[in-house]
Short mmCIF file of C-alpha atoms and ligand atoms in Angstrom, two decimals:
data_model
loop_
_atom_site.label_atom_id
_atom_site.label_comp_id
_atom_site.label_asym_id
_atom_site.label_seq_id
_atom_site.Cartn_x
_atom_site.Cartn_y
_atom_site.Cartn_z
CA UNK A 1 -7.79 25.42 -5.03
CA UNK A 2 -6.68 27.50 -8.01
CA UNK A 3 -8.97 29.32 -9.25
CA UNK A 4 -8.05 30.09 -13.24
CA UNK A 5 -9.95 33.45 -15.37
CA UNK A 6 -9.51 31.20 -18.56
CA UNK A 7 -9.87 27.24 -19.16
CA UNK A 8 -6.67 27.62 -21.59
CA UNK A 9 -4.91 27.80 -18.36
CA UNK A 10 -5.50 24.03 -17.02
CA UNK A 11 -3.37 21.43 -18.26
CA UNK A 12 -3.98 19.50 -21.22
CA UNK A 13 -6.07 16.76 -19.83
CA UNK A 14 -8.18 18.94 -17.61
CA UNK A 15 -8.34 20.84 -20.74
CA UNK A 16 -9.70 17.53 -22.78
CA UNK A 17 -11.95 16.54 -19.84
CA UNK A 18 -13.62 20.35 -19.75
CA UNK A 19 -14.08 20.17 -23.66
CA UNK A 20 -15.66 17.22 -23.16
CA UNK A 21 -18.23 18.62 -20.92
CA UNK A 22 -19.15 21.39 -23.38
CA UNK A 23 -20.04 18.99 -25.93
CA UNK A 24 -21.66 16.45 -24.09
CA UNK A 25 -23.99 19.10 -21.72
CA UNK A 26 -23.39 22.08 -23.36
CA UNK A 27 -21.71 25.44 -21.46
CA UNK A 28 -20.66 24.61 -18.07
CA UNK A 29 -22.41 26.36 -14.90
CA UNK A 30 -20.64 28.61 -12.19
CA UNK A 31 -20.58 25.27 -10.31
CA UNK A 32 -18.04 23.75 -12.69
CA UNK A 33 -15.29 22.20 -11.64
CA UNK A 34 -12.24 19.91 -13.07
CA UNK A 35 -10.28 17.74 -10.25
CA UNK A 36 -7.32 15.40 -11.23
CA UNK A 37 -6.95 12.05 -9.68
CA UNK A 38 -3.65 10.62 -10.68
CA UNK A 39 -2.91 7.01 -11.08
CA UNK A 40 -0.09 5.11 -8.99
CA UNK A 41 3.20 3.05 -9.80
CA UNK A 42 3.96 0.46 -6.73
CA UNK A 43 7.54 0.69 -5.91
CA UNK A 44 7.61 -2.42 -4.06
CA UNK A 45 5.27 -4.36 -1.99
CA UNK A 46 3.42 -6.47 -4.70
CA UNK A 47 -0.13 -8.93 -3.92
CA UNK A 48 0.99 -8.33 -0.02
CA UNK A 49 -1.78 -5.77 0.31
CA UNK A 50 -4.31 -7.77 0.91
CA UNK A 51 -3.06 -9.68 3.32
CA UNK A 52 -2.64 -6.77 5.68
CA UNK A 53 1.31 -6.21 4.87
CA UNK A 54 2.70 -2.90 4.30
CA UNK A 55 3.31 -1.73 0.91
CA UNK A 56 5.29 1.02 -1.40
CA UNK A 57 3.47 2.65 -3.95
CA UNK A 58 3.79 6.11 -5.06
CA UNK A 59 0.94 8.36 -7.04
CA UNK A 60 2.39 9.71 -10.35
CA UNK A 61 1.96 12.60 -12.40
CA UNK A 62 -0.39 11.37 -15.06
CA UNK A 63 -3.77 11.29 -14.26
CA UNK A 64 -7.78 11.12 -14.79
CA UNK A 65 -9.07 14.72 -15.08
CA UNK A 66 -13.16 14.47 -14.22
CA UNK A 67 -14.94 17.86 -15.38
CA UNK A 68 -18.36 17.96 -13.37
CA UNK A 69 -21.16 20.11 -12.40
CA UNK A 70 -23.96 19.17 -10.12
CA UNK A 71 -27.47 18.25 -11.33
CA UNK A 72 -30.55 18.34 -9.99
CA UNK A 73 -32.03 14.50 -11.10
CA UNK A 74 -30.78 11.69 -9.21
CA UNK A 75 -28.28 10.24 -11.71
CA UNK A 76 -24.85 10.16 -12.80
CA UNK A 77 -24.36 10.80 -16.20
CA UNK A 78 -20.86 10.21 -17.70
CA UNK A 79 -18.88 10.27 -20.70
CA UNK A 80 -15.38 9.77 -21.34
CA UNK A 81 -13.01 10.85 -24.24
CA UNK A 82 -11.26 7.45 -24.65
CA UNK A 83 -14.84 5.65 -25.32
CA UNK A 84 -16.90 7.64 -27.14
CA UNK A 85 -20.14 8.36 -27.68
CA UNK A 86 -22.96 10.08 -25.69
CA UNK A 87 -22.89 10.53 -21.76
CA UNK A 88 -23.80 6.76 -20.06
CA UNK A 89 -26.51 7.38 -16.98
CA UNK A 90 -26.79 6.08 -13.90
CA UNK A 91 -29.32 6.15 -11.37
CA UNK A 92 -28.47 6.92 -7.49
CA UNK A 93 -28.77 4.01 -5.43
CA UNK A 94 -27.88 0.71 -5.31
CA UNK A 95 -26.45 -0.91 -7.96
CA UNK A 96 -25.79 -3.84 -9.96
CA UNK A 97 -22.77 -4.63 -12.08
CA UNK A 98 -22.68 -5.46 -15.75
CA UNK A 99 -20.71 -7.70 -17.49
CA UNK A 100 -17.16 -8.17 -16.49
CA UNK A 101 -14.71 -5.71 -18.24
CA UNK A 102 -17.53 -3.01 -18.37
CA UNK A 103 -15.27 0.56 -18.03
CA UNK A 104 -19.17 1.57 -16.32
CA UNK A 105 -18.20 -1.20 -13.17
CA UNK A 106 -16.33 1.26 -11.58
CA UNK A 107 -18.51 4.21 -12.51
CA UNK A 108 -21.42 1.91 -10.15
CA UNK A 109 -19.06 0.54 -7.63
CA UNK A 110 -18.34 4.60 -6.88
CA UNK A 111 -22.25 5.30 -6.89
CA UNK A 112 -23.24 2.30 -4.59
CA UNK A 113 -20.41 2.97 -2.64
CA UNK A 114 -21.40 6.95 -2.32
CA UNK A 115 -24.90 6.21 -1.61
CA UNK A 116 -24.08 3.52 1.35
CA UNK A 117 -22.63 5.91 3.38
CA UNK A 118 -23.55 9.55 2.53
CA UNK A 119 -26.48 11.50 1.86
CA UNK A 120 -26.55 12.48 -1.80
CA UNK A 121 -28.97 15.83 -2.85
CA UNK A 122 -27.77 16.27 -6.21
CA UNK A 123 -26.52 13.78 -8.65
CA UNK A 124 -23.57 15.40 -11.69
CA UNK A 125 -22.62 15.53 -15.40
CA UNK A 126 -19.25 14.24 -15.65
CA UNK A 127 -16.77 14.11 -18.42
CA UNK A 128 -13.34 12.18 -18.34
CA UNK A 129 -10.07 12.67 -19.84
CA UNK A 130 -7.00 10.35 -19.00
CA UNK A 131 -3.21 9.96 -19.76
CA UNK A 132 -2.84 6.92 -17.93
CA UNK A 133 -2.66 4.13 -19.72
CA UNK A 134 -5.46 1.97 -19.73
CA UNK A 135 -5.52 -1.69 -18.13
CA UNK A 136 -1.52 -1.33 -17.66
CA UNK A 137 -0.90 -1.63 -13.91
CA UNK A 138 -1.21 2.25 -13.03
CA UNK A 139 -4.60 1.55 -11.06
CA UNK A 140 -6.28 3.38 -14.10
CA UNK A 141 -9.64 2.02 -13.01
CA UNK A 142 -9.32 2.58 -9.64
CA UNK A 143 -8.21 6.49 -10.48
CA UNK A 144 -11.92 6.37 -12.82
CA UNK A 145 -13.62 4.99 -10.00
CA UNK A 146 -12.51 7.61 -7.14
CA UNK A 147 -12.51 10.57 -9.81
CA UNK A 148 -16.19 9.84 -9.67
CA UNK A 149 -16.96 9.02 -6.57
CA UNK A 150 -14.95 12.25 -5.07
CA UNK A 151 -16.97 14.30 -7.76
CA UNK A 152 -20.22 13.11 -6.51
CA UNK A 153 -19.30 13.58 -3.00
CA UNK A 154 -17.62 17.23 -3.78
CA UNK A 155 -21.30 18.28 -5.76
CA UNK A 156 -22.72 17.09 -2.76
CA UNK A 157 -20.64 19.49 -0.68
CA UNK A 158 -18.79 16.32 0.91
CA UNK A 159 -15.28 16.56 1.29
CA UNK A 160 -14.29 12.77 2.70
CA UNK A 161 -11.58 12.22 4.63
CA UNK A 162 -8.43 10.27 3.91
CA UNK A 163 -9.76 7.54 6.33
CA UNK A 164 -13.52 7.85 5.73
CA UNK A 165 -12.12 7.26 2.31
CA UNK A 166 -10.03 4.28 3.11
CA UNK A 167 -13.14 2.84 5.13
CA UNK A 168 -14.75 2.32 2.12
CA UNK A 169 -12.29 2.24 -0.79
CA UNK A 170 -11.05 -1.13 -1.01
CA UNK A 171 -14.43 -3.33 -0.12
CA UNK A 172 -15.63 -0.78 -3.63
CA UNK A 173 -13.61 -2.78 -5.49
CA UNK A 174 -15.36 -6.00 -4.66
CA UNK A 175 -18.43 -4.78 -6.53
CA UNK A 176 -16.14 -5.40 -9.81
CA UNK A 177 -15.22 -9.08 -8.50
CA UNK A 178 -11.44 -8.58 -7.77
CA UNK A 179 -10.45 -9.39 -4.07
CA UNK A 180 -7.73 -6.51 -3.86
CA UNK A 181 -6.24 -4.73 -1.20
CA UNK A 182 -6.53 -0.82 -0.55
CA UNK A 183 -2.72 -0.08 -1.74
CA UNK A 184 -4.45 1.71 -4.69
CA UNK A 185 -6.65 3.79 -3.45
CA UNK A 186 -4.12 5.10 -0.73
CA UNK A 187 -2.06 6.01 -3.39
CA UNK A 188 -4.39 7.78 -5.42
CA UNK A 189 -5.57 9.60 -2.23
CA UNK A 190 -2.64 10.04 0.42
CA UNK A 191 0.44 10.53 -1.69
CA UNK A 192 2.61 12.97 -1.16
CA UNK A 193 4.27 14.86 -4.02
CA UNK A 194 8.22 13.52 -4.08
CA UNK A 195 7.75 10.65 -1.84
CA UNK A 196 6.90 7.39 -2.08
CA UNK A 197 4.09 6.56 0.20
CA UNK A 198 4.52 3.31 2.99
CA UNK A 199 0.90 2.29 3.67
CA UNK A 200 -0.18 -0.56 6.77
CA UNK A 201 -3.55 -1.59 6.88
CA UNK A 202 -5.20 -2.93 9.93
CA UNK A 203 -5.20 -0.67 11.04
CA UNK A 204 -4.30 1.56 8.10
CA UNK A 205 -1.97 4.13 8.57
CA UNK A 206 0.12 6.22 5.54
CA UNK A 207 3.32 7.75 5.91
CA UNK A 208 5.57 10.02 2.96
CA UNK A 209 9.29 8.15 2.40
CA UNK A 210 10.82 10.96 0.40
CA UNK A 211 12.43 9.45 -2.48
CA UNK A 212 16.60 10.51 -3.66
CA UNK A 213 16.65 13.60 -5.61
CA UNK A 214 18.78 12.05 -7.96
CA UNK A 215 16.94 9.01 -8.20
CA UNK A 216 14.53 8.63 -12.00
CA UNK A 217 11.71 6.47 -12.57
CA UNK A 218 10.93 5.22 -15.45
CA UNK A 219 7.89 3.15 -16.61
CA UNK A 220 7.74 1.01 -19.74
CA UNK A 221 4.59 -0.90 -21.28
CA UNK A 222 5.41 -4.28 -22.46
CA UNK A 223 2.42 -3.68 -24.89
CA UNK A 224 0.25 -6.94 -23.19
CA UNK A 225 -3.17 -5.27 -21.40
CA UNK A 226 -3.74 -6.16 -18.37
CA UNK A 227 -7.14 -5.59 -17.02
CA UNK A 228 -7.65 -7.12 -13.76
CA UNK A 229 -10.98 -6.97 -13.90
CA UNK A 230 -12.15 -8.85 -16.79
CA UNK A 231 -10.06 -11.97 -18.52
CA UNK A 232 -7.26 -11.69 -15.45
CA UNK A 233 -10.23 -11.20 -12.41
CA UNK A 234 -9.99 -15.00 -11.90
CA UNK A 235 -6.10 -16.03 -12.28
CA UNK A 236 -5.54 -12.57 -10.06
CA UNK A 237 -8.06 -14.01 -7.03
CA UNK A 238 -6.22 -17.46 -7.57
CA UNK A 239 -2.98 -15.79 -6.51
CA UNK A 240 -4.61 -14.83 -3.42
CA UNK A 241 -5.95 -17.87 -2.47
CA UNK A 242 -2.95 -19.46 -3.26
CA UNK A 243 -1.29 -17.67 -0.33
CA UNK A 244 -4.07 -18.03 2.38
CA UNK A 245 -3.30 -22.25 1.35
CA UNK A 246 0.37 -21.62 2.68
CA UNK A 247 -0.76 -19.50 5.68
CA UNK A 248 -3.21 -22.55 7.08
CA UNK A 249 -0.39 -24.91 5.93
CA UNK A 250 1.60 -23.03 8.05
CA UNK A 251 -0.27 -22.85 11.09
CA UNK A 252 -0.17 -19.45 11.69
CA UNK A 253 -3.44 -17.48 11.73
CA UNK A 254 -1.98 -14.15 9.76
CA UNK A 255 0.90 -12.89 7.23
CA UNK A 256 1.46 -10.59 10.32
CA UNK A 257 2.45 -13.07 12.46
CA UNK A 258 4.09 -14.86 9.25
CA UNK A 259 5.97 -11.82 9.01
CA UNK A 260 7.10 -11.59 11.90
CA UNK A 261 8.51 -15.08 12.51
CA UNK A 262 10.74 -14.01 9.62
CA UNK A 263 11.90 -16.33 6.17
CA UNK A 264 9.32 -19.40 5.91
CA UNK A 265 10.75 -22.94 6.65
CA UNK A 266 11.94 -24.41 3.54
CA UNK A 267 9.51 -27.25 3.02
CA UNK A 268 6.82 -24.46 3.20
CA UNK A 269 8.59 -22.22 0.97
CA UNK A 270 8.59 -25.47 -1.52
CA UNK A 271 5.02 -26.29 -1.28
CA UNK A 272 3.45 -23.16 -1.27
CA UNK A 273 5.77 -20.73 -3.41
CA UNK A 274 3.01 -18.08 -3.20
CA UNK A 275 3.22 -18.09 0.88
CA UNK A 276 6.84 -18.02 0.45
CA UNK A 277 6.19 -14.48 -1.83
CA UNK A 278 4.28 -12.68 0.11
CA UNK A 279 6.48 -13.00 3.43
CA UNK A 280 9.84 -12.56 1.05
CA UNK A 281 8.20 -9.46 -0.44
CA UNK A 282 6.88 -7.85 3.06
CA UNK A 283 10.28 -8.22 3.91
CA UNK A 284 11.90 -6.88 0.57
CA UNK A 285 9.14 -3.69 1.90
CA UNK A 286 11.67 -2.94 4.62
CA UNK A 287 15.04 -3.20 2.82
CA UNK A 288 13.77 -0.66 0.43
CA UNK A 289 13.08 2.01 2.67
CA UNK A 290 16.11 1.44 4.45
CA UNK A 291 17.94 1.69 0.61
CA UNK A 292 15.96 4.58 0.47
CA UNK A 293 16.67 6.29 3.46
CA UNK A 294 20.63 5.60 2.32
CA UNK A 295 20.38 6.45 -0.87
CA UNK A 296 21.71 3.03 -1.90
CA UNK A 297 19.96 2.93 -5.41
CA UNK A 298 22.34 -0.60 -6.25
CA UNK A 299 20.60 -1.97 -3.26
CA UNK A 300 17.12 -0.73 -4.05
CA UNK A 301 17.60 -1.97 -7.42
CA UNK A 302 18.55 -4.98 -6.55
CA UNK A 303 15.33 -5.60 -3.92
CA UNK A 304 13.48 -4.75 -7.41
CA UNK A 305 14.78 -7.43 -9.74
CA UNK A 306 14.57 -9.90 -6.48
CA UNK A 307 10.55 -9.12 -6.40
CA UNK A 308 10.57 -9.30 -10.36
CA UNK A 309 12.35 -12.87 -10.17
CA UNK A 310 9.82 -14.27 -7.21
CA UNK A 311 6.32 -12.74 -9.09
CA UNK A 312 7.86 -14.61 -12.21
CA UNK A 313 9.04 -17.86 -10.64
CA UNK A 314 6.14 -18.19 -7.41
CA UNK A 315 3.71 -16.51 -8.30
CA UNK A 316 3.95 -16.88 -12.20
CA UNK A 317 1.89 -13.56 -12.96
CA UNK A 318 4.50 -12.01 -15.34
CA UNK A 319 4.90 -12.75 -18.95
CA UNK A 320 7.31 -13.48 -22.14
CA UNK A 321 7.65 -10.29 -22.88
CA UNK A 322 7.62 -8.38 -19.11
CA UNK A 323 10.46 -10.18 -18.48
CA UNK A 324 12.46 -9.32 -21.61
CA UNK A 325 11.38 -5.46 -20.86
CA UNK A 326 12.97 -6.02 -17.62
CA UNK A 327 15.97 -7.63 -18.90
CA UNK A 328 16.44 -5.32 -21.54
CA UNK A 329 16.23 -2.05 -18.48
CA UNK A 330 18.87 -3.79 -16.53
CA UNK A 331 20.91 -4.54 -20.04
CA UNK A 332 20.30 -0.86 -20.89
CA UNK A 333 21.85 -0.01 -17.61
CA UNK A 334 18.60 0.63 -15.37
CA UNK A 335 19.89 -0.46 -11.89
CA UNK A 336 16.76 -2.35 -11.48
CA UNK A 337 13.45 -2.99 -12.46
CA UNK A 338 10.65 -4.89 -12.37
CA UNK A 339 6.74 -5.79 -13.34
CA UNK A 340 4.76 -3.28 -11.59
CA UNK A 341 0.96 -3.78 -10.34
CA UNK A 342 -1.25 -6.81 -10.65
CA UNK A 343 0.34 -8.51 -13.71
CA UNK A 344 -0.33 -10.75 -16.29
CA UNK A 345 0.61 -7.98 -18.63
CA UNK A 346 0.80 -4.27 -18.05
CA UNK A 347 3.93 -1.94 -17.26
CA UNK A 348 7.66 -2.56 -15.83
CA UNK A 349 9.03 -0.16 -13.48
CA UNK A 350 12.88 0.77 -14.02
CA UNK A 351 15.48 2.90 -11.58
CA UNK A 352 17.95 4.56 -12.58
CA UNK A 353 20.25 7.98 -11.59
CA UNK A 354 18.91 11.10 -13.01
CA UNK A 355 22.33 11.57 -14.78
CA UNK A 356 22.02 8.43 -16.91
CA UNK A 357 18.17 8.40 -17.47
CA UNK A 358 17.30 9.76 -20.85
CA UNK A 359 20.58 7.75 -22.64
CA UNK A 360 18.87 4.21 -20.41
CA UNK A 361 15.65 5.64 -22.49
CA UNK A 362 17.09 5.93 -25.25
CA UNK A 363 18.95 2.60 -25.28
CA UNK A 364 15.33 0.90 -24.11
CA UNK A 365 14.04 2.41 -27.18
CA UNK A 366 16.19 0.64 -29.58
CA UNK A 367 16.44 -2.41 -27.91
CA UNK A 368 12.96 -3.47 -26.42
CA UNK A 369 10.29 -1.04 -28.67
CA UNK A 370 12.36 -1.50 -32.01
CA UNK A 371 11.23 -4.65 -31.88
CA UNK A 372 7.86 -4.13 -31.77
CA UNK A 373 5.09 -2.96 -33.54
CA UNK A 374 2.24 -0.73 -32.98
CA UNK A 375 3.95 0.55 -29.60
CA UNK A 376 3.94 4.49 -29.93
CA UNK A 377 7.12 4.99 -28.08
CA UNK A 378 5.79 8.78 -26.12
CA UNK A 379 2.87 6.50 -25.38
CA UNK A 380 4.54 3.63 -23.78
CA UNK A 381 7.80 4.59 -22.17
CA UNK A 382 8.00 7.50 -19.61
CA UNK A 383 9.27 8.90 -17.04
CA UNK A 384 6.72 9.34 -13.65
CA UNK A 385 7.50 11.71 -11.23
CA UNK A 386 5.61 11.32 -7.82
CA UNK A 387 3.02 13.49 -7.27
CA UNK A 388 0.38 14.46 -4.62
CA UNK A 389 -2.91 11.80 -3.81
CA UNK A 390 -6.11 13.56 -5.13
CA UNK A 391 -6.92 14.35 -1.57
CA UNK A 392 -3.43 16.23 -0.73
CA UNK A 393 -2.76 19.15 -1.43
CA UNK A 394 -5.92 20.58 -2.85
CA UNK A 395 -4.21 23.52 -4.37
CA UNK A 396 -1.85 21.20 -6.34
CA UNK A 397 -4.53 18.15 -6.91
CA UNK A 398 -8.26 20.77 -8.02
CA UNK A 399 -8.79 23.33 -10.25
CA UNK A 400 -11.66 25.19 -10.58
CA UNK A 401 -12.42 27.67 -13.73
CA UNK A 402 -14.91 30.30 -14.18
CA UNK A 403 -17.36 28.89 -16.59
C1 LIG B 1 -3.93 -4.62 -7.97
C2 LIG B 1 -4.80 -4.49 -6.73
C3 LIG B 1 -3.96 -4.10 -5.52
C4 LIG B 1 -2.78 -5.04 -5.35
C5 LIG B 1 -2.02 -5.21 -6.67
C6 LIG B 1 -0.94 -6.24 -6.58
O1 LIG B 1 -3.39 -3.39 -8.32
O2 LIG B 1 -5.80 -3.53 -6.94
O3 LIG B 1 -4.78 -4.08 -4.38
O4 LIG B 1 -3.22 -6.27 -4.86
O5 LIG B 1 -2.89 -5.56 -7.73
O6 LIG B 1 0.03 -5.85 -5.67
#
């Protein structure tokens, strides 16, 4: 943990999140603290995760930054800079959600899931900056969610582990409604900085795949919001029960042993498009590692579009203007790209070489973003580097500043 004589020295969103804290609760205690949680970017590996299939994402260097302090009444109070307004409390215990959409959902789900299995003595004062885009397919709202429930746990003198974590994590998300797998929140927690992490669930297991030195990633926002757990909760749980239809079609009694029997017969693959997917896309899992493992970004980008064209055509979660952005990457002279995350909406993920990168984002610029308006370009078109899981690396991932 670094340990920093002056707040000017965190960065600019820990900064935000500790101003934040002054305002709301006035000047901070010696208990203080201000730990990132980054959001993720899934490489490859997309609505697999809950069915039990492997998966690629990586965590990425922008992040929540959650300023805290412990406090003595049993409640959570919380404000964050992109709402507004005065701190939101919450009592300990177990909760109920509010309406659908609420940012507070995942404020609860990380209280109820806190209290469940640990002993809480204190609750906090929180305050929360971000530069993750919101409801864009970076797992903002699972980054809020953990920033808060790590927080809690941390003013509690808990320090989970990756697995205790990953026990709990993904059944937290239920409290919102969606029926998601845990690919998120091993992301946010496990990653390793410059690597792209493979996760396996049942049992779960995480395991760094450095990523090509030369290799850039870059992340475009078609604009559309994409917030999986209001409007899209439904049409997002639909996809998944569209793929346990193929699996009982099929016979089989898991996408493991779907997996494993290899491409899907083709009247299956006909009937059920979203069975078809998810055992093309655990497979497309495999290929990329190996791509990566070579170095072979044409290959890697290639395993990219192929995802893009199946979420599109089986699965149809992208959108008009997704798959123009990932057009226009490939016309700009990405070597591959695709929608990244849930869908219906959100970001497109785009690989290129290092050497070519910032002319690609320049092209992408003119081309895709030209064309729009209201799209702040710095805003919605970066670059993501990956970076360490909020629970790696401590000296990397917390800061702590003398108040
Ligand atoms: C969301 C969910 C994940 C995963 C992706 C789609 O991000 O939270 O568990 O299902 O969608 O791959």
């Amino acid at each position: 943990m670094f340990s920093y004589s002056s707040p000017a020295a965190l960065s600019p969103t820990a900064q935000s999140a500790a101003n934040l804290f002054r305002q709301a609760y006035g000047p901070p205690p010696s208990s203080f603290r201000v730990d990132r949680v980054p959001g993720r970017v899934n490489l490859i590996g997309e609505h697999i995760d809950y069915h039990s299939l492997p998966v690629l994402p990586m965590a990425i260097d922008r992040q929540i930054a959650v300023a805290y302090a412990p406090a003595k009444a049993a409640e959570l109070r919380t404000v964050s800079a992109a709402i507004g307004g005065s701190p939101d409390t919450i009592h300990l215990g177990s909760q109920t959600p509010g309406p659908p959409g609420d940012w507070l959902n995942y404020v609860r789900a990380a209280v109820e899931a806190a209290g469940r299995r640990w002993r809480l003595r204190h609750g906090i004062s929180a305050a929360i900056a971000s530069d993750l885009p919101l409801a864009a397919g970076l797992s903002s709202s699972s980054a809020l969610m953990i920033a808060h429930l790590l927080a809690l746990l941390r003013a509690n003198d808990i320090e989970p582990s990756i697995d205790e974590l990953m026990d709990i994590l993904p059944e937290t998300e239920h409290f919102v409604g969606t029926r998601g797998g845990g690919m998120d929140h091993a992301a946010i927690v496990a990653s390793s900085p410059g690597a792209a992490l493979h996760v396996r669930f049942a049992p779960f297991s995480f395991e760094p795949v450095p990523l090509p030195e030369d290799w850039r990633f870059l992340v475009a926002h078609s604009g559309m919001h994409a917030e999986k757990s209001g409007a899209m909760r439904d049409a997002y749980n639909r996809v998944k029960q569209a793929g346990l239809a193929g699996l009982r079609a099929s016979g089989l009694t898991s996408f493991t042993e779907a997996r494993a029997n290899g491409a899907a017969p083709p009247d299956l693959r006909e009937k059920y498009p979203a069975f078809a997917h998810v055992v093309e896309e655990a497979a497309r899992v495999d290929q990329a590692i190996v791509a990566m493992g070579q170095g072979d970004l044409a290959a890697f980008g290639q395993i990219l579009l192929a995802s893009h064209r199946s979420l599109r055509d089986r699965l149809a979660i992208s959108t008009p203007a997704v798959d123009r952005l990932v057009d226009d990457a490939v016309a700009c002279g990405a070597d591959g790209a695709r929608m990244t995350g849930a869908g219906f909406g959100g970001c497109v993920l785009a690989v290129c070489r290092n050497t070519d990168c910032h002319e690609i984002r320049q092209a992408l610029k003119g081309r895709y973003y030209a064309r729009q308006t209201g799209l702040n370009v710095s805003e919605h078109l970066f670059f993501v580097q990956a970076s360490g899981g909020a629970c790696i690396q401590p000296s990397r991932g917390a800061t702590s500043i003398d108040a």
